[in-house]
DNA sequence: AGCACCAATGATTGCGCAACCATTTTGACT
DNA sequence: AGTCAAAATGGTTGCGCAATCATTGGTGCT
């Protein structure tokens, strides 16, 4: 046999009908032990592997879960992915992963492409999908979960936490520690970073005593190195007045921390540094960096569970889930 | 229209035949401008998305690339993945990603599962596949690339570099710097880590002058924290004799570096520290950490290219590729 | 033994698309 | 205008499987 074996070939070898072979592969309990053994032997003997395309076409089940994240290089989404893969392992699912590079337009194209695989569920990051992307997702009639942030107008289901509120709390923490000239340092400036910036501004505005504040942002992607550069920039721009730096993520914060060492600045005396995401390194550098922790893997896991409990129940089958966050106060502030 | 639109629905709206719509989607140059415009308008209007299962079944092309990595949490494989995704973007391919958690048995199951999707190519990490996994891959009659390491018996194609040689060179560097009691610190102990350990041992053995060496390993997964613990352990075990620590990766090296600060050890005077993989942080901590750099994203990119240039050419269409490495000497040694 | 009922198995059919081949239209040339 | 080749378009069919319904065989009961 040169071509790939199909169900009929197995059936012939096993001396049963094709549909019986199919049943052995999908639900062995439906077949008697005798036939099942014969079939399994035949399958192994000729190395039969089911044709997924035909199976998906006939059954209208693709066994595929579509996931779009904004970046493969940002370790934050890796944690979420790990949770997703862990939850998916038990179920009979394959993950189709797309990286939209923080672009809603690329995301839209990816959604169209991934939808062509008839995924049984869709996980997208954030809430900034284009109108057409939303339309496609709604039309697909599959459960959709938007993760990472919370929104009032979810496409379907939603799990995340408030970056605005977390940032507000962190800024308040800085002010409570006595810092009166905090700076917000942001890179990439994706929607979640902007929400963090908004929380920072509001916390400053709400503070009863007078205080100054500085803002230094760039659309460049985050990196540790960039954190050092932005620290330099904000110190220069503030004319040495700023006494605390709230970095929009821990990569920048680590970079700022390393740079402050080089500049012989004492953290937290000369300047406080805090970040966001609570990467492992943040807790282990000296001084350890105050950061915002959130249960990312758990969020990924729950997103998958939501997809499953929502299957066939129409839109908004599961209420939005706020996974919360914690301000991990450490010696850097 | 409640059910999902299909080719015929689009054809009706556009006033053409179904096959014309199909052509617009697969090769627009085969259709006149007039019809193409009509079709594209209709597609967008009703939000048509091609059914991939049917397409794959009819055309015998799945448009899928299977990739297996040992860990999603190890940032090293992220770099490779990025390269893969970048290379795949241009081609009309989707990536099916599997995480085998460093287990050949899970890998074997994953290979079987992913093969059912009729991938047009397969990328696996390392060279430690089980015999049955190798058989399945060979039988599938698709191009296969083993990445990360080099091997004399590749399943098909192979791209990577010698972890043994890199480790040998790094150890030699330590000895040349005058350290005479280096320790190798390893976690996870996957095949590549073992190759690094072997390189370390050989370099010690080959060194003309007498020197001591220490080895501290664990099968626990790597982490920054673990790096600190292993540093403590190796110092204790060597009775304070060891003067250099070669960590099997940069996570451990960073942890060792942070820990050495806490222990008030001067790096590199009291103790040298070096790592492997050259993560961004390694170059930016103070003192910067000597490490082994390799072109990981480029490796991923090239692996995809190899799959393509090999398509239809049978086994070993492309010779093994050694992407090499560089010892990044920094102030920690 | 006879009956009812359920489990096990089989035959037919259609999922949605692209390959293949047939037909029509276009346009380049005499 | 007429001819022919090439380009554009359409009709029919089958990819391999599982849903559906039909049939067979077995079991427990009176």
XYZ file of C-alpha atoms (C1' of nucleotides) in Angstrom:
726
model
C 0.000 0.000 0.000
C 1.679 3.204 -1.075
C -0.990 5.804 -0.359
C -1.997 6.610 3.176
C -4.262 3.937 4.656
C -7.847 4.947 5.318
C -10.707 3.598 7.356
C -11.688 1.098 4.708
C -8.219 -0.391 4.594
C -8.283 -0.934 8.327
C -11.802 -2.347 8.039
C -10.710 -4.831 5.415
C -7.776 -6.038 7.479
C -9.894 -6.299 10.614
C -12.775 -7.905 8.768
C -15.340 -5.379 9.939
C -17.117 -2.373 8.454
C -15.521 1.016 8.179
C -17.911 2.619 10.599
C -16.956 0.112 13.267
C -13.347 1.161 12.933
C -14.441 4.744 13.228
C -16.296 3.915 16.411
C -13.306 2.184 17.930
C -11.328 5.346 17.393
C -13.877 7.795 18.736
C -15.739 5.852 21.416
C -14.359 2.364 22.082
C -17.122 1.575 24.577
C -19.598 1.343 21.731
C -17.881 -1.684 20.275
C -17.641 -5.204 21.681
C -14.325 -6.337 23.078
C -13.853 -8.893 20.323
C -14.184 -6.460 17.446
C -12.344 -3.732 19.272
C -9.312 -5.937 19.721
C -9.322 -6.944 16.088
C -9.619 -3.340 15.003
C -6.943 -2.044 17.330
C -4.582 -4.705 16.112
C -5.253 -3.799 12.498
C -4.789 -0.085 13.215
C -1.427 -0.653 14.818
C -0.354 -3.120 12.168
C -0.811 -0.835 9.225
C 0.037 2.346 11.172
C -3.273 3.957 10.467
C -3.707 7.601 11.479
C -7.112 9.179 11.160
C -7.494 11.974 8.645
C -8.342 14.941 10.758
C -9.672 17.040 7.895
C -12.212 14.442 6.875
C -13.159 13.817 10.453
C -13.656 17.503 11.114
C -15.677 17.935 7.956
C -18.023 15.070 8.654
C -18.460 15.602 12.364
C -18.339 19.392 12.385
C -15.905 19.149 15.274
C -12.431 20.443 14.639
C -10.859 19.690 17.993
C -9.083 22.995 17.701
C -8.838 25.962 20.042
C -7.717 29.297 18.606
C -5.605 31.637 20.728
C -4.250 35.048 19.835
C -1.651 36.813 21.931
C -0.024 40.170 21.178
C 3.550 38.988 21.519
C 5.511 35.800 21.822
C 8.498 37.579 23.286
C 6.673 39.036 26.246
C 7.043 36.468 28.974
C 3.758 37.579 30.477
C 1.786 35.882 27.730
C 3.852 32.764 28.159
C 2.456 32.355 31.613
C -1.055 32.656 30.228
C -0.225 30.205 27.464
C 1.077 27.721 29.969
C -2.224 27.851 31.770
C -4.075 27.383 28.513
C -1.968 24.424 27.452
C -2.329 22.851 30.851
C -6.107 23.112 30.743
C -6.225 21.858 27.195
C -4.083 18.817 27.844
C -6.911 16.906 29.481
C -9.384 17.724 26.725
C -8.918 16.409 23.247
C -7.869 19.706 21.751
C -5.076 21.243 19.748
C -4.112 24.871 20.131
C -3.706 27.135 17.144
C -1.649 30.050 18.325
C -1.439 33.412 16.604
C 0.834 36.341 17.429
C -0.689 39.668 16.366
C 2.273 41.853 17.337
C -0.002 44.228 19.228
C -1.749 45.193 15.991
C -5.557 45.077 15.761
C -5.317 44.798 11.990
C -3.019 41.805 12.080
C -5.296 40.447 14.759
C -8.270 40.817 12.445
C -6.521 38.879 9.708
C -5.441 36.243 12.178
C -8.970 35.865 13.462
C -10.212 35.315 9.924
C -7.468 32.796 9.239
C -7.905 30.915 12.460
C -11.680 30.885 12.112
C -11.244 29.009 8.854
C -10.073 26.088 10.962
C -13.482 26.032 12.624
C -12.095 26.275 16.123
C -14.444 25.193 18.869
C -13.460 28.156 20.981
C -11.521 31.378 20.655
C -9.312 33.180 23.143
C -8.212 36.700 22.280
C -6.098 39.078 24.296
C -7.486 42.406 25.325
C -10.595 44.157 24.155
C -9.386 46.275 21.268
C -10.602 44.100 18.405
C -11.722 45.837 15.219
C -15.430 45.989 14.421
C -15.024 43.500 11.619
C -13.108 41.133 13.888
C -15.913 41.319 16.425
C -18.435 40.640 13.706
C -16.518 37.592 12.536
C -16.218 36.229 16.049
C -19.892 36.759 16.801
C -20.913 35.211 13.520
C -18.737 32.167 14.102
C -21.147 31.088 16.801
C -18.465 29.676 19.058
C -17.588 30.655 22.600
C -15.112 33.521 22.780
C -13.124 34.693 25.782
C -11.332 38.006 25.956
C -8.540 37.756 28.484
C -6.174 40.015 30.445
C -8.436 43.049 30.879
C -12.018 43.656 31.929
C -14.543 45.400 29.711
C -18.168 46.470 29.861
C -18.843 45.354 26.318
C -17.338 41.921 25.962
C -17.786 40.096 22.685
C -18.850 37.089 24.683
C -17.027 36.121 27.853
C -14.310 37.981 29.673
C -11.648 37.249 32.278
C -8.957 39.554 33.530
C -8.354 42.316 36.005
C -8.350 46.087 36.064
C -5.007 47.451 35.012
C -6.348 50.891 35.746
C -7.187 50.014 39.327
C -3.951 48.132 39.908
C -1.983 51.089 38.663
C -4.084 53.446 40.754
C -3.324 51.402 43.844
C 0.362 51.190 43.080
C 0.596 54.950 42.591
C -1.264 55.497 45.840
C 1.238 53.224 47.505
C 4.070 55.423 46.261
C 2.342 58.539 47.539
C 1.655 56.895 50.876
C 5.337 56.072 51.142
C 5.965 59.782 51.008
C 7.114 60.168 47.421
C 5.786 63.429 46.040
C 7.263 63.547 42.530
C 6.572 60.157 40.955
C 7.125 59.447 37.288
C 5.323 56.991 35.061
C 7.560 55.278 32.563
C 5.860 53.418 29.748
C 6.874 51.535 26.622
C 4.906 50.023 23.764
C 1.825 51.933 24.952
C -0.607 49.174 24.149
C -4.108 49.455 25.615
C -3.188 47.906 28.941
C -0.214 50.214 29.345
C -2.502 53.140 28.610
C -4.917 51.955 31.254
C -2.028 51.826 33.685
C -1.063 55.351 32.760
C -4.648 56.503 33.282
C -4.683 54.909 36.736
C -1.447 56.674 37.576
C -2.818 60.060 36.528
C -6.042 59.597 38.445
C -4.244 58.589 41.620
C -2.105 61.719 41.380
C -5.198 63.832 40.777
C -7.028 62.279 43.720
C -4.194 62.775 46.181
C -5.175 65.459 48.730
C -1.751 67.051 49.050
C 0.038 68.832 46.238
C 2.487 66.705 44.304
C 4.331 66.817 41.033
C 4.380 64.045 38.508
C 6.245 63.149 35.351
C 5.490 60.959 32.414
C 7.945 59.392 30.026
C 6.633 57.119 27.302
C 7.719 55.551 24.056
C 6.079 53.204 21.597
C 9.244 51.129 21.382
C 8.856 47.586 22.644
C 9.830 47.035 26.248
C 13.183 45.635 27.168
C 15.456 45.702 30.158
C 17.845 47.968 28.341
C 15.087 50.408 27.482
C 14.239 50.593 31.180
C 17.663 52.003 31.861
C 17.358 54.520 29.056
C 13.948 55.678 30.188
C 15.200 56.112 33.730
C 17.918 58.391 32.408
C 15.390 60.255 30.317
C 12.931 60.809 33.110
C 15.601 62.005 35.483
C 16.842 64.450 32.891
C 13.385 65.606 31.887
C 12.331 66.138 35.494
C 15.521 68.039 36.169
C 16.428 65.537 38.854
C 13.220 66.225 40.715
C 11.489 62.896 40.347
C 11.781 60.675 43.398
C 9.931 57.551 42.274
C 9.588 55.696 38.996
C 6.572 53.537 38.251
C 7.576 51.363 35.298
C 4.729 49.963 33.230
C 6.284 46.501 33.475
C 9.022 44.635 35.270
C 11.379 44.507 32.312
C 11.630 48.260 32.399
C 11.806 48.188 36.187
C 14.727 45.755 36.136
C 16.497 47.927 33.606
C 15.855 50.994 35.726
C 17.158 49.155 38.763
C 20.366 48.076 37.029
C 20.834 51.573 35.681
C 20.293 53.198 39.067
C 23.167 51.048 40.377
C 25.378 52.367 37.619
C 24.324 55.934 38.387
C 25.070 55.354 42.063
C 21.525 56.154 43.037
C 20.285 54.507 46.182
C 16.991 52.679 45.787
C 14.667 53.429 47.499
C 16.285 56.420 49.255
C 17.252 58.520 46.270
C 14.618 57.065 44.051
C 11.923 54.437 44.339
C 11.325 51.925 41.566
C 8.290 49.767 41.028
C 6.996 47.666 38.184
C 4.142 45.562 36.945
C 3.700 41.799 36.363
C 5.861 40.504 39.175
C 8.422 38.542 37.185
C 10.557 36.105 39.114
C 13.649 38.302 38.913
C 11.865 41.246 40.515
C 11.626 39.485 43.835
C 15.235 38.326 43.755
C 17.260 41.385 42.790
C 18.722 43.533 45.530
C 16.750 45.579 46.453
C 13.705 43.550 45.490
C 11.256 45.396 43.270
C 7.709 46.266 44.271
C 5.371 45.024 41.567
C 1.809 44.058 40.674
C 1.171 40.312 40.689
C -1.694 38.652 38.887
C -2.616 34.992 38.409
C -1.769 34.708 34.737
C -1.547 30.945 34.339
C -4.735 30.600 36.334
C -6.384 33.102 33.995
C -5.414 30.990 31.007
C -6.687 27.856 32.671
C -9.991 29.445 33.593
C -10.444 30.895 30.124
C -10.382 27.379 28.715
C -12.811 26.163 31.357
C -15.150 29.020 30.527
C -15.096 28.042 26.872
C -16.138 24.564 27.829
C -18.858 25.387 30.264
C -20.234 27.838 27.708
C -20.332 25.404 24.796
C -23.751 25.506 23.214
C -25.190 27.946 25.705
C -25.104 31.042 23.535
C -23.511 34.359 24.380
C -22.456 35.471 27.834
C -23.002 32.018 29.294
C -20.419 32.800 31.943
C -20.315 36.157 33.721
C -17.135 38.242 33.504
C -14.455 37.056 35.911
C -12.193 39.436 37.776
C -9.079 37.504 38.755
C -7.732 40.413 40.756
C -4.161 41.413 41.503
C -1.891 42.070 44.445
C 0.582 44.838 45.068
C 3.750 43.062 46.139
C 5.447 45.659 48.283
C 9.199 45.142 48.455
C 12.249 47.100 49.436
C 12.515 49.151 46.252
C 9.731 51.453 47.475
C -28.628 33.389 7.180
C -28.212 31.474 10.384
C -25.833 28.698 9.406
C -22.301 29.427 8.368
C -22.065 30.784 4.832
C -20.356 28.543 2.320
C -18.905 28.981 -1.130
C -22.281 28.717 -2.796
C -23.728 31.505 -0.686
C -20.921 33.806 -1.706
C -21.305 32.719 -5.309
C -24.992 33.567 -5.249
C -24.381 37.020 -3.810
C -21.577 37.731 -6.259
C -23.458 36.257 -9.179
C -20.735 33.825 -10.129
C -20.104 30.126 -9.743
C -18.779 28.552 -6.578
C -15.532 27.497 -8.151
C -14.804 31.074 -9.157
C -15.111 32.153 -5.567
C -12.771 29.354 -4.616
C -10.269 30.608 -7.147
C -10.424 34.147 -5.859
C -9.505 32.830 -2.442
C -6.684 30.561 -3.506
C -5.176 32.267 -6.549
C -6.712 35.648 -7.395
C -4.596 36.004 -10.525
C -6.660 33.324 -12.210
C -9.776 35.484 -12.129
C -10.524 38.674 -14.037
C -10.499 41.945 -12.147
C -14.215 42.418 -12.604
C -15.257 39.131 -11.087
C -12.593 39.290 -8.455
C -13.881 42.581 -7.173
C -17.432 41.333 -7.088
C -16.388 38.226 -5.227
C -14.194 40.025 -2.733
C -17.001 42.421 -1.986
C -19.430 39.569 -1.440
C -16.968 37.718 0.782
C -16.471 40.719 2.998
C -20.159 41.573 3.037
C -21.360 38.248 4.336
C -18.214 37.588 6.348
C -17.449 34.367 4.549
C -14.645 32.243 5.901
C -13.417 29.214 4.055
C -13.902 25.846 5.726
C -10.403 24.628 6.261
C -11.371 21.010 6.843
C -13.152 20.763 3.516
C -10.364 22.593 1.778
C -7.737 20.324 3.265
C -9.731 17.248 2.418
C -10.294 18.207 -1.189
C -6.855 19.609 -1.896
C -4.813 17.262 0.298
C -2.993 20.294 1.670
C -3.439 21.028 5.347
C -1.564 24.302 5.545
C -0.329 23.221 8.945
C 3.150 23.063 10.442
C 3.669 20.974 13.563
C 6.157 22.132 16.187
C 7.116 20.475 19.446
C 9.137 22.233 22.123
C 10.093 20.849 25.534
C 8.816 23.775 27.558
C 6.736 26.854 27.176
C 8.169 28.462 30.285
C 11.764 28.381 29.115
C 12.310 31.662 27.348
C 14.936 30.047 25.156
C 12.297 28.216 23.145
C 10.326 31.407 22.843
C 13.109 32.888 20.823
C 13.065 29.878 18.535
C 9.298 30.073 18.267
C 9.499 33.699 17.321
C 11.781 32.812 14.479
C 9.422 30.061 13.384
C 6.371 32.311 13.492
C 8.202 35.013 11.616
C 9.192 32.649 8.833
C 5.738 31.151 8.698
C 3.978 34.499 8.443
C 4.864 34.928 4.794
C 3.812 31.414 3.880
C 0.219 30.356 4.145
C 0.707 28.196 7.185
C -0.660 27.733 10.675
C 1.478 26.435 13.501
C 0.318 23.612 15.718
C 2.429 23.867 18.824
C 2.967 21.061 21.305
C 4.744 21.235 24.659
C 6.207 17.873 25.645
C 7.505 18.936 29.068
C 10.920 17.441 28.338
C 9.381 13.966 28.159
C 10.088 11.705 25.155
C 6.933 9.721 25.900
C 4.686 12.765 25.896
C 6.546 13.829 22.785
C 5.708 10.519 21.130
C 2.011 10.930 21.872
C 2.117 14.514 20.671
C 3.750 13.470 17.440
C 0.989 10.938 16.800
C -1.698 13.488 17.586
C -0.175 16.227 15.499
C 0.419 13.886 12.583
C -3.322 13.285 12.361
C -3.620 16.878 11.235
C -1.550 15.996 8.185
C 1.034 18.703 8.797
C 3.123 19.626 5.797
C 6.244 19.747 7.933
C 7.392 18.861 11.414
C 9.834 20.596 13.736
C 10.949 18.760 16.863
C 13.384 19.861 19.532
C 16.465 17.839 20.232
C 17.347 14.377 19.067
C 16.032 12.159 21.835
C 12.853 10.962 20.151
C 11.676 7.432 20.926
C 12.067 4.764 18.257
C 8.346 4.670 17.624
C 8.237 8.454 17.286
C 11.014 8.290 14.722
C 9.131 5.593 12.853
C 5.961 7.665 12.784
C 7.796 10.699 11.514
C 9.603 8.753 8.818
C 6.406 7.055 7.752
C 4.537 10.346 7.499
C 6.535 11.208 4.421
C 6.854 14.888 5.269
C 9.972 16.963 5.866
C 11.165 16.880 9.471
C 13.703 19.159 11.147
C 15.334 18.452 14.475
C 16.481 21.707 16.032
C 18.738 22.981 18.836
C 21.403 20.257 18.778
C 23.432 18.494 16.141
C 23.349 14.755 15.607
C 24.970 12.165 13.378
C 21.735 10.266 12.878
C 19.096 12.840 12.099
C 15.594 11.628 11.317
C 15.655 13.885 8.298
C 17.115 17.376 8.536
C 18.960 18.993 11.411
C 19.902 22.479 12.548
C 21.556 23.502 15.782
C 24.934 23.791 17.417
C 27.175 21.741 19.656
C 26.313 22.276 23.293
C 29.229 20.025 24.153
C 31.701 22.167 22.271
C 30.278 25.442 23.558
C 30.531 24.189 27.097
C 34.043 22.916 26.454
C 35.080 26.355 25.213
C 33.445 28.121 28.126
C 35.182 25.884 30.631
C 38.484 26.457 28.858
C 37.853 30.173 29.147
C 37.444 29.826 32.911
C 40.681 27.863 33.159
C 42.489 30.384 30.996
C 41.312 33.136 33.318
C 43.193 31.344 36.048
C 40.365 29.651 37.874
C 41.496 26.245 39.041
C 38.486 24.944 40.940
C 35.465 25.468 38.721
C 32.054 23.974 39.438
C 29.354 22.971 37.005
C 25.860 23.701 38.229
C 23.010 22.076 36.347
C 19.248 21.839 36.642
C 16.627 19.800 34.754
C 19.409 17.699 33.248
C 17.791 17.346 29.878
C 19.955 16.036 27.023
C 21.409 19.430 26.170
C 22.337 20.102 29.780
C 24.039 16.724 29.892
C 25.997 17.566 26.774
C 27.099 20.764 28.477
C 28.191 18.805 31.516
C 30.141 16.423 29.293
C 31.904 19.368 27.648
C 32.794 20.747 31.052
C 34.277 17.443 32.198
C 36.302 16.986 29.046
C 37.756 20.493 29.221
C 38.846 19.849 32.788
C 40.376 16.525 31.756
C 42.193 18.103 28.813
C 43.712 20.940 30.824
C 47.482 20.417 31.164
C 47.818 21.704 34.718
C 46.207 20.058 37.722
C 42.871 21.483 38.769
C 39.933 20.533 40.905
C 36.337 20.582 39.797
C 32.920 20.250 41.333
C 29.540 19.272 40.024
C 26.174 20.117 41.492
C 23.055 19.004 39.641
C 19.363 18.548 40.185
C 16.495 17.429 38.008
C 14.335 20.283 39.248
C 13.372 22.798 36.592
C 15.615 25.823 36.331
C 14.695 29.085 37.942
C 16.487 32.154 39.176
C 15.797 31.185 42.740
C 17.226 27.721 42.200
C 20.417 29.339 40.917
C 20.898 30.936 44.310
C 20.267 27.690 46.113
C 22.668 25.760 43.920
C 25.368 28.365 44.478
C 24.984 27.870 48.211
C 25.047 24.124 47.754
C 28.155 24.073 45.616
C 30.041 26.370 47.945
C 29.128 24.186 50.878
C 29.881 20.953 49.081
C 33.243 22.204 47.846
C 34.075 23.401 51.332
C 34.515 26.916 50.023
C 37.143 25.776 47.569
C 35.350 26.420 44.298
C 36.365 29.644 42.592
C 34.134 29.641 39.521
C 30.597 28.499 38.793
C 29.513 27.520 35.310
C 25.711 27.535 35.377
C 23.993 25.424 32.726
C 21.800 28.388 31.847
C 21.437 32.082 32.504
C 18.476 31.750 34.845
C 20.656 29.854 37.257
C 23.523 32.270 36.613
C 21.354 35.268 37.445
C 20.199 33.588 40.625
C 23.778 32.773 41.531
C 24.760 36.369 40.853
C 22.005 37.782 43.052
C 22.882 35.297 45.767
C 26.561 36.114 45.639
C 25.634 39.745 46.360
C 23.711 38.652 49.401
C 26.624 36.521 50.541
C 28.964 39.467 50.055
C 31.054 37.561 47.586
C 32.866 39.633 45.016
C 32.293 38.524 41.441
C 34.650 37.782 39.731
C 37.337 38.111 42.420
C 36.014 35.719 45.033
C 34.076 33.682 42.548
C 33.448 33.753 38.811
C 29.985 33.134 37.411
C 29.056 32.260 33.873
C 25.959 30.970 32.168
C 24.489 29.750 28.938
C 21.961 31.229 26.461
C 22.858 34.888 26.818
C 19.546 36.271 28.045
C 19.118 40.013 27.887
C 19.469 40.463 31.632
C 22.852 38.750 31.687
C 24.467 41.579 29.794
C 22.865 44.256 31.937
C 23.365 43.146 35.510
C 26.368 44.441 37.386
C 28.758 42.714 36.885
C 27.587 41.510 33.498
C 27.521 37.747 33.134
C 29.695 35.818 30.682
C 27.459 33.528 28.650
C 27.079 31.479 25.483
C 25.075 33.205 22.756
C 23.414 31.398 19.888
C 21.150 32.610 17.081
C 17.941 31.033 18.314
C 15.406 33.021 16.336
C 17.521 32.569 13.244
C 17.559 28.842 13.891
C 13.776 28.780 13.988
C 13.559 30.802 10.813
C 16.006 28.574 8.986
C 14.271 25.426 10.166
C 11.116 26.591 8.400
C 13.050 27.451 5.277
C 14.638 24.028 5.285
C 11.211 22.414 5.441
C 10.195 24.349 2.386
C 13.225 23.769 0.282
C 12.975 20.098 1.148
C 9.333 19.678 0.199
C 8.984 16.743 -2.140
C 12.680 16.012 -2.281
C 12.773 13.025 0.027
C 14.959 12.570 3.071
C 18.032 14.615 3.894
C 17.311 17.121 1.147
C 19.203 19.745 3.129
C 22.477 19.002 4.850
C 22.766 19.514 8.615
C 23.300 23.161 9.551
C 25.571 24.248 12.367
C 24.459 27.704 13.446
C 27.359 28.064 15.835
C 27.645 30.005 19.073
C 29.768 32.709 20.668
C 31.251 32.962 24.119
C 30.257 36.426 25.329
C 33.014 37.265 27.758
C 31.914 39.813 30.344
C 33.072 41.059 33.710
C 31.715 38.165 35.756
C 34.698 36.034 34.713
C -40.719 -21.468 23.425
C -42.069 -16.773 22.451
C -41.789 -12.078 23.013
C -39.913 -7.547 23.890
C -36.141 -4.870 24.253
C -31.541 -3.198 23.955
C -26.861 -3.528 22.400
C -23.936 -4.189 18.493
C -23.063 -3.597 13.781
C -23.703 -2.151 9.043
C -25.268 0.701 4.690
C -26.100 5.021 2.930
C -25.400 9.691 2.631
C -23.588 14.374 2.760
C -20.204 17.596 4.978
C -17.672 21.935 1.749
C -14.274 22.254 -1.008
C -10.835 21.927 -5.123
C -9.279 18.838 -8.997
C -10.433 17.858 -13.336
C -12.281 18.521 -17.560
C -15.715 21.035 -20.448
C -17.341 25.191 -22.146
C -17.500 30.066 -23.056
C -15.359 34.445 -23.772
C -11.655 37.351 -25.088
C -8.396 39.173 -28.098
C -4.678 38.911 -31.432
C -3.936 38.241 -35.863
C -4.834 37.703 -40.893
C -15.189 40.098 -40.571
C -13.107 35.490 -39.731
C -10.072 32.388 -37.495
C -7.796 30.340 -33.814
C -5.403 30.118 -29.476
C -5.417 31.387 -24.875
C -7.666 32.987 -20.948
C -11.647 32.894 -18.055
C -15.398 30.535 -16.153
C -18.467 26.710 -14.969
C -20.239 21.662 -13.986
C -19.332 17.354 -12.011
C -17.182 14.532 -8.976
C -14.786 12.515 -5.018
C -11.698 13.472 -0.968
C -12.421 10.349 4.081
C -15.037 10.471 7.557
C -19.175 10.302 10.991
C -24.334 11.150 11.423
C -28.339 8.914 10.629
C -31.178 5.325 10.169
C -31.714 0.315 9.315
C -30.730 -4.214 10.589
C -28.979 -8.005 13.177
C -28.017 -10.560 17.298
C -28.311 -11.354 22.090
C -30.553 -11.166 26.699
C -34.045 -11.495 30.117
C -38.563 -12.164 31.001
C -43.124 -14.627 31.164
